[in-house]
Amino acid sequence: MRFAHRHLLGIEHLSQSDITAILDLAEKYVDLNRQSAKHSDVLSGLTQINMFFENSTRTQASFEIAGKRLGADVMNMAMQASSIKKGETLIDTAMTLNAMHPDLLVVRHPHSGAVDLLAQKVNCAVLNAGDGRHEHPTQALLDALTIRRAKGRLHRLNIAICGDVAHSRVARSNLILLGKMENRIRLIGPPTLVPSQFVDFGAEIYDDMNEGLKDVDVVMMLRLQKERMDGGFIPSEREYYHRYGLDAAKLALAKPDAIVMHPGPMNRGVEIDGTLADDINRSVIQEQVEMGVAVRMAAMELLARNQRDAA
Amino acid sequence: MSNLIFTNAHLIDPETGTDSIGWLQVSNGRIAARGDGDARAQGATIIDCGGKYLAPGIVDIGVKVCEPGERHKESYKSAGLAAAAGGVTTIVTRPDTSPATDTPESLEFVTRRAQADAPVNVVPMAALTKGREGREMTEIGFLQDAGAVAFTDCDHVIANTKVFSRALTYARSCGALVIAHPQDPGLSGGAAATSGKFAALRGLPAVSPMAERMGLDRDIALLEMTGAAYHADQVTTARALPALERAKANGLDITAGTSIHHLTLNELDVADYRTFFKVKPPLRSEDDRQAVIEAVRTGLIDTISSMHTPQDEESKRLPFEEAASGAVALETLLPAALRLYHAGQLDLPTLFCAMALNPAKRLGLDSGRLSVGAPADLVFFDPDVPFVLDRFSLKSKSQNTPFDGQRMQGKVTATYVAGQEVYRRP
């Protein structure tokens, strides 16, 4: 199994076999994580720094647990509270950290491309934990693993990605990954949140959710990113819920065995009906979180292995 | 005074649209005579051009020199040297300094600094509104007396149409040229890229190219109302061109320019968030680029400028959205423009029409010509010399050029201002 990448900055740079390699390795970690002794030592002696320039609970916790289970020394840096406030630039922060010889740097940043920029300036492996509205590769990988486990395959599926595509890095990474794995993708949402340029990615666009959900295998809901909106994309949350919120009636249009996904955190009653989100027969939202840890363990192991080979 | 004869030169004459082998005599800072074949005159210094090209020096509308305010980015001395090395004999400076060049006193400072330090002609523009804030017009009359050749708020669009229409009306009464940035400020707010597949893939906040047409349409309506003389600083999209064409056909006093970057680069050049490619307006699609080249060829777009905008490393070494806009281009304007010549898209007389004659005419300057009696502002260049641009070789204090490491063809051999050599390639 060869994974010829120094960093994991986006799905854009990965091939089909890269994606399969990560998912296959992640399967092993799913098993490990379900045992009572969850420890491995593949990252022992390595230092992992989580730099989050944007608030995160779930992703940061997931990366932290993943690193700790693999035996790395993990440090969390809440960048909003630190040197950025003192006027230090991103590059200077990166150079400072680089001097401390970390091996893995997990970075989230509110601006697209910021993680790429940082990766150019450091010697260690960089994992993109979300940059602006650009990419969130580990989220797409955990979604892929969830789909593969639920559906038995990761190709020739009809997958609907619904909601706020414009502001979503999750949607971009998923669109790229699922496209590379040869699935049919539909983007569903109001045209203000699903710009027509996405047709160029090979997706079909629907502004009528009832039409778009017909016969899909997977329904992927997105969070309405209120914090990224500079106002006026939708008239109100209640109208949005009425037209684009996923409830049992709309889901009935999809295939009977269609699964429901959400990257979290959910706005219950805005993009998804609360009861539906908790329906263990349809919703794989909890499984997504579980797969997240496994996928991140796999990605970090592959990057660390490359580093060791290079050393 | 100097008495020079250039012999054996390709003379690029934008006025007649010709490119012919001949000689040109300079005396007392002006072009004294010219002719075909061999020169006969005696008693002058002879410069054998060896069959290379002699053209009127470039007149570059919209150069930012960062004095006053940010002299570490560019001074009159460094900008002047860069201009001379790039064959630019007249720089028309922007008032987006800090503070803005918006009073006769600040304009006087600029003129004094320029005269002391710059080896090329410097003609200043002044702000159209105080502080470029779009609220109150500046002292247009006084500023004209102090030497302002045009009035512009640069990339600040005057959103209040009442303010803008009054400024245009007042400017008309003074016979002053107003230069504006056609862009709808609402639609383009916060944008770092042009909307399309590339911006969507990169997750960058984007503006529809329509914002430029909307801005131009609005300005054209105000011109119909006020009858002012107007120049659009940068027209960069295909969709804006029909509006410009109609306005010209309707007899409005309107001209338009474009930037060398929009003529030679497109949105895909941004690649992995390379901030040296962040300019304002953002780089456009290849279709737009081709349409703009065609508009320069037909003369619909009148001028090409460098839109020279120095930025230090700190303002560029940031995530794309946060990085400052702009690129230096005084030294790369001619080599980049020659790409269009080598690609067979624009011939040399057309290029020098857009880079020298038209901008000079629009500003009421005497230069930009090779005719007898015109100022001897000349660029002597070899369009075929290949080189790889190293940004650290630039004379500007800031080296934020998108052409770093790129193969280019064509270099300036020497530059003359009023018959004096101000640059010679080592």
XYZ file of C-alpha atoms in Angstrom:
737
model
C 0.000 0.000 0.000
C 1.586 3.214 -1.191
C 0.425 6.656 -0.147
C 2.717 9.125 -1.859
C 1.732 12.353 -0.194
C 3.553 14.542 2.246
C 0.428 16.285 3.489
C -3.294 15.729 3.454
C -4.487 19.114 2.245
C -7.482 18.131 0.174
C -9.216 15.374 -1.715
C -8.328 17.130 -4.982
C -4.795 15.685 -4.903
C -5.794 12.089 -4.071
C -6.314 9.251 -6.533
C -8.897 6.480 -6.302
C -6.285 4.134 -4.894
C -5.138 6.703 -2.309
C -8.714 6.993 -1.110
C -9.157 3.227 -0.978
C -5.869 2.863 0.897
C -6.992 5.234 3.637
C -10.416 3.619 3.926
C -8.998 0.091 4.079
C -6.591 1.021 6.818
C -9.362 2.866 8.657
C -11.439 -0.332 8.742
C -8.780 -1.895 10.951
C -8.952 1.023 13.311
C -12.727 0.746 13.505
C -12.168 -2.717 14.966
C -9.448 -1.498 17.311
C -11.617 1.358 18.543
C -14.372 -1.057 19.477
C -12.135 -3.061 21.759
C -11.677 -2.114 25.361
C -7.902 -1.735 24.966
C -7.711 0.825 22.184
C -4.016 1.507 22.127
C -1.525 1.192 19.321
C 1.976 2.614 19.164
C 2.402 3.469 15.499
C 2.833 7.149 16.317
C 4.755 6.691 19.541
C 7.470 9.263 19.983
C 5.839 11.597 17.468
C 4.412 14.987 18.336
C 1.038 16.037 16.993
C -0.091 19.635 17.303
C -3.700 20.596 16.682
C -3.896 24.228 15.606
C -7.440 25.450 15.373
C -7.828 29.022 14.184
C -11.570 28.503 14.199
C -13.733 27.057 16.949
C -14.203 23.323 16.815
C -15.223 20.759 19.358
C -15.938 17.653 17.369
C -13.158 17.654 14.822
C -10.555 18.689 17.334
C -11.658 15.993 19.806
C -11.663 13.431 17.021
C -8.096 14.285 15.959
C -6.961 14.372 19.567
C -8.376 10.933 20.359
C -7.027 9.553 17.098
C -3.519 10.765 17.912
C -3.621 9.592 21.510
C -4.829 6.129 20.563
C -1.888 5.836 18.205
C 0.522 6.832 20.932
C 1.453 10.330 19.747
C 2.071 13.212 22.106
C -0.834 15.484 21.326
C -1.055 19.157 22.040
C -4.036 21.397 21.361
C -3.570 25.055 20.553
C -6.576 27.323 20.592
C -5.173 29.855 18.176
C -7.962 32.363 18.541
C -6.880 32.983 22.092
C -3.166 33.239 21.470
C -0.619 34.976 19.338
C -2.998 35.857 16.509
C -4.518 38.358 18.884
C -1.063 39.822 19.376
C -0.742 40.449 15.647
C 1.511 37.546 14.711
C 1.037 36.389 11.138
C 0.096 32.886 10.138
C 3.535 32.281 8.665
C 5.330 33.422 11.804
C 3.152 31.167 13.926
C 3.948 28.293 11.610
C 7.673 28.981 11.719
C 7.597 29.184 15.502
C 5.843 25.853 15.800
C 8.089 24.336 13.174
C 11.091 25.123 15.325
C 9.623 22.871 18.023
C 9.859 19.908 15.617
C 6.326 18.594 15.498
C 5.703 15.593 13.249
C 2.047 16.112 12.493
C 0.275 19.414 12.315
C -3.513 19.410 12.204
C -4.797 22.793 11.074
C -8.158 24.449 10.743
C -8.400 28.011 9.469
C -11.298 30.289 8.499
C -9.729 31.238 5.133
C -9.568 29.086 2.013
C -6.015 28.165 1.113
C -4.535 29.106 4.489
C -3.594 25.504 5.287
C -1.852 25.132 1.897
C 0.117 28.278 2.651
C 1.145 26.995 6.042
C 2.124 23.611 4.632
C 4.627 25.316 2.332
C 6.487 26.719 5.317
C 6.867 23.763 7.671
C 8.869 20.535 7.596
C 6.268 18.226 9.093
C 3.160 16.593 7.672
C 0.117 18.869 7.620
C -3.461 17.635 7.824
C -6.158 20.025 6.730
C -8.942 19.995 9.290
C -10.949 22.484 7.237
C -9.906 25.705 5.473
C -12.550 28.342 4.833
C -14.966 27.064 2.251
C -12.310 25.105 0.411
C -11.764 21.536 1.676
C -12.258 19.311 4.696
C -10.675 16.073 3.482
C -11.003 13.913 6.601
C -14.720 14.673 6.728
C -15.165 13.456 3.150
C -13.122 10.341 3.932
C -15.170 9.509 7.011
C -18.339 10.050 5.008
C -16.993 7.725 2.332
C -16.171 5.057 4.890
C -19.634 5.381 6.413
C -21.260 5.018 2.997
C -19.056 2.091 2.043
C -19.941 0.234 5.243
C -23.656 0.971 4.985
C -24.026 0.331 1.258
C -21.327 -2.273 0.698
C -19.740 -0.173 -2.037
C -18.540 3.338 -2.841
C -19.369 3.580 -6.516
C -22.449 3.809 -8.717
C -24.555 5.309 -5.987
C -26.971 8.179 -6.297
C -25.973 10.646 -3.648
C -27.807 13.837 -2.771
C -25.918 16.629 -1.017
C -28.486 19.047 0.344
C -28.440 22.548 1.689
C -25.768 25.178 2.035
C -23.289 23.978 -0.579
C -21.888 27.451 -1.269
C -20.400 27.942 2.180
C -19.482 24.327 2.784
C -15.999 22.838 2.605
C -17.605 19.504 3.490
C -19.666 19.671 0.301
C -16.639 20.483 -1.864
C -14.520 17.661 -0.487
C -17.403 15.218 -0.747
C -18.243 16.321 -4.253
C -14.659 15.723 -5.335
C -14.268 12.424 -3.512
C -17.579 10.911 -4.520
C -17.021 12.079 -8.086
C -13.588 10.430 -8.182
C -15.183 7.188 -6.964
C -17.701 7.359 -9.841
C -20.972 8.178 -8.178
C -23.839 10.336 -9.419
C -24.159 13.422 -7.328
C -27.092 15.723 -6.971
C -26.847 19.050 -5.241
C -30.114 20.197 -3.747
C -30.810 23.608 -2.320
C -31.974 27.138 -3.083
C -29.951 28.705 -5.936
C -28.551 31.268 -3.515
C -26.807 28.450 -1.669
C -26.120 26.135 -4.629
C -24.466 28.268 -7.303
C -24.773 27.064 -10.878
C -20.959 26.757 -11.285
C -21.172 23.414 -9.528
C -22.585 21.934 -12.721
C -18.992 22.098 -13.963
C -18.030 19.577 -11.300
C -20.275 17.013 -12.941
C -23.092 17.375 -10.438
C -26.772 17.754 -11.198
C -28.459 20.661 -9.486
C -32.020 20.647 -8.159
C -33.794 23.491 -6.479
C -36.836 21.321 -5.805
C -35.946 18.937 -3.018
C -38.829 16.561 -3.721
C -37.618 16.052 -7.237
C -33.972 15.830 -6.260
C -34.424 13.163 -3.619
C -36.158 10.706 -5.924
C -34.467 7.298 -5.793
C -31.256 8.381 -4.123
C -29.211 5.940 -2.032
C -27.644 8.489 0.251
C -29.007 11.768 1.595
C -26.258 13.974 2.912
C -27.511 17.026 4.756
C -25.373 20.094 5.336
C -25.482 22.532 8.176
C -26.788 25.986 7.375
C -23.592 27.976 7.976
C -25.060 31.048 9.513
C -21.651 32.304 10.634
C -20.299 32.358 7.067
C -23.234 34.191 5.590
C -22.990 37.899 5.016
C -26.771 38.153 5.121
C -29.769 37.408 2.980
C -29.287 34.015 1.369
C -32.637 32.657 2.552
C -35.763 34.527 3.662
C -36.151 32.725 6.977
C -35.251 29.500 8.734
C -38.842 28.357 8.832
C -39.272 28.761 5.091
C -35.958 26.995 4.603
C -37.088 24.116 6.776
C -40.345 23.894 4.891
C -38.675 23.719 1.484
C -35.285 22.153 2.202
C -35.441 20.614 5.663
C -35.275 16.822 5.630
C -38.296 15.165 7.198
C -39.939 11.771 6.881
C -42.207 12.869 4.025
C -39.331 14.083 1.853
C -37.162 11.112 2.750
C -39.942 8.784 1.583
C -39.087 9.854 -1.980
C -35.605 8.389 -1.718
C -34.900 4.664 -1.984
C -36.424 2.712 0.905
C -32.984 1.831 2.218
C -31.499 5.298 1.750
C -29.272 6.456 4.586
C -29.274 9.912 6.130
C -26.005 11.680 6.912
C -25.044 14.975 8.519
C -21.524 16.277 9.274
C -22.731 17.968 12.435
C -23.293 20.004 14.393
C -26.971 19.839 13.438
C -29.497 22.639 13.507
C -32.483 20.524 14.424
C -35.645 21.882 12.893
C -33.699 24.001 10.388
C -32.163 21.545 7.949
C -33.239 18.257 9.515
C -36.126 16.949 11.561
C -34.920 15.990 15.037
C -36.724 12.670 15.204
C -35.387 11.630 11.832
C -31.843 12.466 12.852
C -32.201 10.092 15.789
C -33.847 7.275 13.815
C -31.297 4.479 14.026
C -32.826 2.712 11.057
C -32.128 5.578 8.704
C -29.611 7.923 10.258
C -25.900 7.048 10.286
C -24.932 10.305 11.936
C -23.468 8.639 15.036
C -21.590 6.158 12.885
C -20.064 9.086 10.982
C -18.557 10.373 14.208
C -17.172 6.922 14.989
C -15.662 6.595 11.507
C -14.106 10.015 11.940
C -11.696 8.773 14.578
C -10.761 5.707 12.527
C -10.203 7.652 9.315
C -8.035 10.219 11.084
C -5.974 7.459 12.657
C -5.461 5.920 9.223
C -4.542 9.223 7.578
C -2.051 10.103 10.295
C -0.473 6.682 10.190
C 0.048 6.880 6.422
C 1.592 10.343 6.621
C 3.813 9.342 9.545
C 4.924 6.240 7.702
C 6.012 8.412 4.763
C 7.944 10.650 7.109
C 9.718 7.711 8.704
C 10.599 6.331 5.281
C 11.995 9.683 4.263
C 14.073 9.992 7.447
C 21.938 70.072 -25.621
C 22.011 66.595 -26.904
C 22.043 65.902 -30.558
C 21.453 62.263 -31.331
C 20.748 60.266 -34.427
C 19.298 56.816 -34.205
C 20.056 54.905 -37.384
C 19.074 51.568 -38.794
C 16.000 51.363 -36.551
C 12.546 49.893 -36.870
C 10.540 53.016 -36.144
C 7.219 52.170 -34.512
C 4.915 55.067 -35.218
C 1.529 54.618 -33.554
C 0.130 57.763 -35.171
C 0.443 56.366 -38.649
C 0.276 52.756 -37.572
C 3.542 52.010 -39.338
C 6.676 50.064 -38.608
C 9.459 51.058 -41.011
C 13.254 51.016 -41.132
C 14.754 54.461 -40.917
C 16.535 57.085 -38.855
C 15.453 59.620 -36.290
C 17.244 62.726 -35.144
C 16.880 64.254 -31.726
C 18.008 67.704 -30.760
C 17.215 69.891 -27.789
C 15.053 67.210 -26.247
C 12.709 66.941 -29.192
C 12.461 64.886 -32.313
C 14.070 67.097 -34.937
C 13.848 64.996 -38.066
C 13.324 61.494 -39.292
C 13.470 59.657 -42.528
C 13.850 56.409 -44.377
C 17.090 54.767 -45.321
C 20.444 56.055 -44.052
C 20.914 59.265 -42.130
C 23.242 61.861 -43.644
C 23.504 64.416 -40.842
C 26.877 65.162 -39.302
C 27.911 66.527 -35.915
C 25.666 64.294 -33.878
C 26.152 61.219 -31.756
C 25.093 58.280 -33.852
C 23.352 55.381 -32.216
C 23.157 52.375 -34.485
C 20.051 50.469 -33.533
C 21.178 47.418 -35.464
C 17.726 46.831 -36.917
C 16.087 46.810 -33.512
C 13.077 48.860 -32.514
C 12.579 52.466 -31.544
C 9.177 53.532 -30.265
C 7.666 56.394 -28.304
C 8.213 55.909 -24.571
C 5.344 54.359 -22.661
C 2.836 56.628 -20.914
C 1.491 54.633 -18.011
C -1.781 55.791 -16.462
C -2.340 54.562 -12.937
C 1.043 53.946 -11.346
C 1.085 53.764 -7.587
C 4.131 55.295 -5.972
C 3.777 54.897 -2.248
C 4.850 58.408 -1.296
C 3.537 59.790 0.946
C 2.722 57.040 3.419
C 4.388 53.777 2.518
C 7.774 54.722 1.204
C 9.165 51.311 2.149
C 7.028 49.837 -0.631
C 8.010 52.267 -3.393
C 9.565 55.703 -3.589
C 9.807 58.148 -6.471
C 13.408 57.140 -6.880
C 12.750 53.386 -7.090
C 9.621 53.798 -9.203
C 11.487 56.146 -11.525
C 14.336 53.680 -11.990
C 11.878 50.841 -12.554
C 9.989 52.924 -15.112
C 13.169 53.832 -16.962
C 14.219 50.173 -17.048
C 10.789 49.249 -18.380
C 10.712 51.840 -21.166
C 8.083 53.909 -19.357
C 8.932 57.557 -19.898
C 5.880 59.078 -18.249
C 4.284 57.721 -15.108
C 0.850 59.036 -14.288
C 0.616 58.560 -10.549
C -2.397 57.479 -8.549
C -3.665 59.489 -5.598
C -4.346 56.419 -3.425
C -1.476 57.331 -1.165
C -1.850 57.680 2.549
C -3.087 60.229 3.125
C -4.792 60.524 -0.273
C -3.428 63.124 -2.672
C -6.491 65.321 -2.443
C -5.276 68.873 -1.770
C -3.065 71.221 -3.770
C -0.563 71.053 -0.909
C -0.237 67.279 -0.985
C -0.055 67.375 -4.761
C 2.765 69.876 -4.511
C 4.631 67.499 -2.198
C 4.244 64.712 -4.735
C 5.453 66.905 -7.578
C 8.452 68.085 -5.589
C 9.467 64.555 -4.610
C 9.024 63.348 -8.176
C 11.114 66.152 -9.660
C 13.883 65.575 -7.165
C 14.153 61.814 -7.515
C 12.582 60.364 -10.635
C 14.523 60.212 -13.913
C 11.295 59.980 -15.966
C 8.365 62.340 -16.407
C 5.902 62.152 -13.551
C 2.455 63.607 -13.980
C 0.165 63.283 -10.995
C -3.513 62.519 -10.729
C -5.525 63.782 -7.780
C -8.423 62.324 -5.848
C -11.908 63.188 -7.055
C -13.359 63.223 -3.546
C -11.727 64.153 -0.264
C -9.943 61.207 1.280
C -11.342 59.108 -1.591
C -14.358 58.682 0.637
C -17.005 59.440 -1.956
C -18.639 62.257 -0.005
C -17.254 65.674 -0.942
C -15.454 66.627 -4.120
C -11.890 67.897 -3.965
C -10.729 71.338 -5.125
C -10.652 70.284 -8.735
C -9.752 73.730 -10.071
C -6.880 74.345 -7.656
C -5.592 70.831 -8.166
C -5.588 71.339 -11.913
C -3.613 74.539 -11.445
C -1.162 72.539 -9.322
C -0.675 70.071 -12.157
C -3.240 67.286 -11.729
C -3.935 65.768 -15.155
C -6.918 63.666 -14.084
C -9.145 62.993 -11.099
C -9.808 59.578 -9.677
C -10.694 57.799 -6.479
C -8.840 54.763 -7.874
C -10.447 51.507 -6.815
C -12.907 53.241 -4.502
C -16.177 53.400 -6.354
C -18.255 56.462 -5.495
C -21.403 54.615 -4.484
C -23.514 57.725 -4.006
C -24.658 58.666 -7.505
C -25.619 62.167 -6.426
C -22.090 62.850 -5.225
C -20.600 61.332 -8.360
C -22.895 63.208 -10.746
C -22.049 66.522 -9.076
C -18.340 65.774 -9.235
C -18.675 64.891 -12.925
C -20.645 68.051 -13.625
C -18.123 70.227 -11.815
C -15.196 68.448 -13.490
C -16.757 69.133 -16.899
C -16.844 72.843 -16.174
C -13.100 72.699 -15.451
C -12.412 70.542 -18.501
C -11.036 67.887 -16.149
C -10.810 64.205 -16.983
C -12.411 61.831 -14.466
C -11.053 58.288 -14.207
C -13.224 55.707 -12.481
C -13.176 52.044 -11.585
C -16.265 50.480 -13.170
C -17.532 48.015 -10.617
C -20.769 47.609 -8.735
C -19.596 47.992 -5.154
C -22.398 45.903 -3.662
C -22.004 42.898 -5.889
C -18.216 42.930 -5.714
C -18.021 43.407 -1.945
C -15.607 40.990 -0.277
C -14.680 39.230 -3.505
C -11.204 37.803 -4.076
C -11.836 35.986 -7.366
C -14.118 35.968 -10.408
C -17.057 33.635 -10.009
C -16.800 30.435 -11.991
C -15.630 26.889 -11.638
C -12.181 27.863 -10.439
C -13.384 30.102 -7.613
C -15.955 27.464 -6.633
C -13.258 24.785 -6.503
C -10.932 26.953 -4.475
C -13.715 28.100 -2.179
C -12.934 31.770 -2.696
C -15.505 34.528 -2.293
C -16.185 35.574 -5.863
C -17.779 38.349 -7.881
C -19.743 37.905 -11.075
C -18.109 39.601 -14.081
C -21.502 41.306 -14.401
C -20.474 43.689 -11.589
C -18.121 45.408 -14.023
C -20.805 45.900 -16.629
C -23.210 47.216 -14.022
C -20.615 49.712 -12.833
C -19.875 50.799 -16.389
C -23.568 51.066 -17.288
C -24.152 53.277 -14.291
C -21.216 55.517 -15.125
C -22.316 55.781 -18.757
C -25.773 56.910 -17.652
C -24.159 59.580 -15.493
C -22.047 60.693 -18.457
C -25.150 61.116 -20.580
C -26.493 63.266 -17.785
C -23.397 65.366 -17.174
C -21.357 65.333 -20.391
C -18.090 64.913 -18.493
C -14.850 63.484 -19.890
C -14.469 59.980 -18.506
C -11.951 57.175 -18.652
C -12.667 53.720 -17.231
C -9.440 52.580 -15.589
C -9.821 48.868 -16.312
C -12.330 47.131 -18.535
C -11.600 43.440 -18.166
C -14.697 41.471 -19.121
C -16.424 40.598 -22.389
C -19.811 41.589 -21.023
C -18.774 45.206 -20.444
C -17.557 45.748 -24.007
C -20.914 46.230 -25.814
C -21.852 48.945 -23.315
C -18.564 50.722 -23.978
C -19.044 50.411 -27.707
C -22.547 51.891 -27.554
C -21.395 54.762 -25.368
C -18.633 55.611 -27.837
C -21.030 55.345 -30.780
C -23.398 57.703 -28.988
C -20.664 60.306 -28.911
C -19.978 60.376 -25.195
C -16.541 61.577 -24.167
C -15.494 58.153 -22.919
C -12.334 56.081 -23.176
C -11.277 52.907 -21.454
C -8.139 51.168 -20.380
C -7.183 47.717 -19.284
C -4.303 46.301 -17.314
C -1.438 44.262 -18.652
C -2.279 41.518 -16.169
C -5.790 41.096 -17.476
C -4.377 40.916 -21.002
C -1.781 38.260 -20.261
C -3.066 36.183 -17.323
C -6.327 34.483 -16.436
C -8.032 33.236 -13.285
C -6.402 29.809 -13.479
C -2.990 31.398 -12.945
C -3.943 31.875 -9.302
C -3.473 28.081 -9.030
C -2.805 27.154 -5.406
C -3.698 30.512 -3.917
C -0.700 32.412 -5.266
C -1.272 35.855 -3.825
C 0.997 37.632 -6.329
C -1.838 36.943 -8.778
C -4.371 38.735 -6.609
C -5.225 41.957 -8.407
C -8.227 44.219 -8.495
C -10.505 43.487 -10.278
C -9.639 39.790 -9.961
C -8.198 37.938 -12.952
C -10.894 36.853 -15.379
C -11.690 33.821 -17.505
C -9.760 33.029 -20.678
C -12.800 34.037 -22.762
C -12.774 37.448 -21.149
C -9.044 37.797 -21.705
C -9.406 37.022 -25.399
C -12.313 39.463 -25.759
C -10.273 42.217 -24.130
C -7.278 41.576 -26.415
C -9.612 41.830 -29.403
C -11.020 45.088 -28.019
C -7.502 46.513 -27.799
C -6.875 45.418 -31.372
C -9.974 47.173 -32.674
C -9.324 50.260 -30.552
C -12.468 49.870 -28.469
C -10.205 49.726 -25.450
C -7.897 52.703 -25.766
C -5.102 52.199 -23.272
C -3.009 49.528 -21.590
C -1.507 50.297 -18.178
C 0.691 48.511 -15.737
C -1.594 49.303 -12.776
C 1.711 49.160 -10.914
C 0.816 48.454 -7.280
C 3.735 47.698 -4.976
C 3.000 45.508 -1.963
C 5.531 44.295 0.552
C 6.062 40.631 1.379
C 4.060 40.895 4.584
C 0.924 42.051 2.784
C 1.194 39.149 0.339
C 2.312 36.291 2.587
C -1.184 35.785 3.909
C -4.142 33.564 3.124
C -5.502 34.632 -0.289
C -8.583 36.367 1.057
C -6.572 38.433 3.507
C -3.687 39.244 1.181
C -3.401 42.698 -0.369
C -4.304 43.185 -4.042
C -2.014 44.467 -6.744
C 1.168 43.708 -8.629
C 4.234 45.656 -9.668
C 4.523 45.939 -13.425
C 6.525 48.951 -14.590
C 9.416 46.734 -15.669
C 7.312 43.844 -16.942
C 4.733 45.894 -18.874
C 6.645 45.844 -22.160
C 7.882 42.212 -22.040
C 4.390 41.054 -21.069
C 2.807 43.123 -23.841
C 5.282 41.590 -26.276
C 3.755 38.207 -25.474
C 0.713 39.415 -27.389
C 2.985 40.508 -30.244
C 4.831 37.191 -30.351
C 1.504 35.346 -30.199
C 0.480 37.248 -33.337
C -2.474 38.880 -31.612
C -1.408 42.536 -31.568
C 1.147 44.258 -33.768
C 3.666 46.730 -32.410
C 2.006 49.928 -33.685
C -1.242 48.819 -32.011
C 0.555 48.094 -28.754
C 2.267 51.494 -28.746
C -0.989 53.171 -29.641
C -2.451 51.714 -26.452
C 0.644 52.184 -24.309
C 1.914 55.571 -25.500
C -0.125 57.575 -28.009
C -3.646 57.085 -26.629
C -2.838 57.659 -22.963
C -0.840 60.791 -23.860
C -3.644 62.147 -26.026
C -6.257 61.429 -23.381
C -4.290 63.372 -20.786
C -3.464 66.209 -23.165
C 0.252 65.418 -23.209
C 2.460 66.081 -26.203
C 4.320 62.775 -26.005
C 3.553 59.277 -27.228
C 4.517 60.133 -30.808
C 7.469 59.804 -33.147
C 6.575 62.895 -35.168
C 8.915 65.784 -35.698
C 8.479 68.272 -32.857
C 7.343 65.707 -30.318
C 9.324 65.289 -27.092
C 12.186 62.812 -27.553
C 10.774 60.333 -25.028
C 11.853 57.087 -26.583
C 12.257 53.420 -25.880
C 14.839 51.417 -27.785
C 14.155 47.701 -27.400
C 14.862 44.271 -28.766
C 11.617 42.290 -28.882
C 13.379 38.954 -29.259
C 15.752 38.676 -26.285
C 14.594 35.718 -24.201
C 14.946 35.732 -20.434
C 13.525 34.193 -17.292
C 12.258 36.857 -14.936
C 13.827 36.880 -11.499
C 11.727 39.113 -9.294
C 14.688 40.060 -7.154
C 16.285 41.682 -10.189
C 13.491 44.267 -10.323
C 14.314 47.841 -9.448
C 11.071 48.416 -7.574
C 11.318 48.331 -3.804
C 8.535 45.737 -3.850
C 8.881 42.642 -5.991
C 5.326 41.357 -6.062
C 5.227 40.363 -9.707
C 3.113 37.484 -11.000
C 5.710 36.892 -13.726
C 8.424 35.645 -11.355
C 10.192 32.649 -12.852
C 8.310 32.945 -16.136
C 9.867 32.900 -19.568
C 9.550 36.226 -21.318
C 10.797 37.632 -24.565
C 11.818 41.212 -25.232
C 13.935 43.652 -23.285
C 14.512 47.355 -23.208
C 17.960 48.291 -24.499
C 17.793 51.971 -23.589
C 15.275 54.587 -22.548
C 15.412 58.299 -23.338
C 13.502 61.115 -21.702
C 13.681 64.444 -23.549
C 16.648 63.106 -25.465
C 18.581 62.133 -22.333
C 19.453 58.521 -21.773
C 17.884 57.484 -18.455
C 18.494 53.762 -18.736
C 20.804 51.468 -20.640
C 20.757 47.724 -20.255
C 24.040 46.601 -18.753
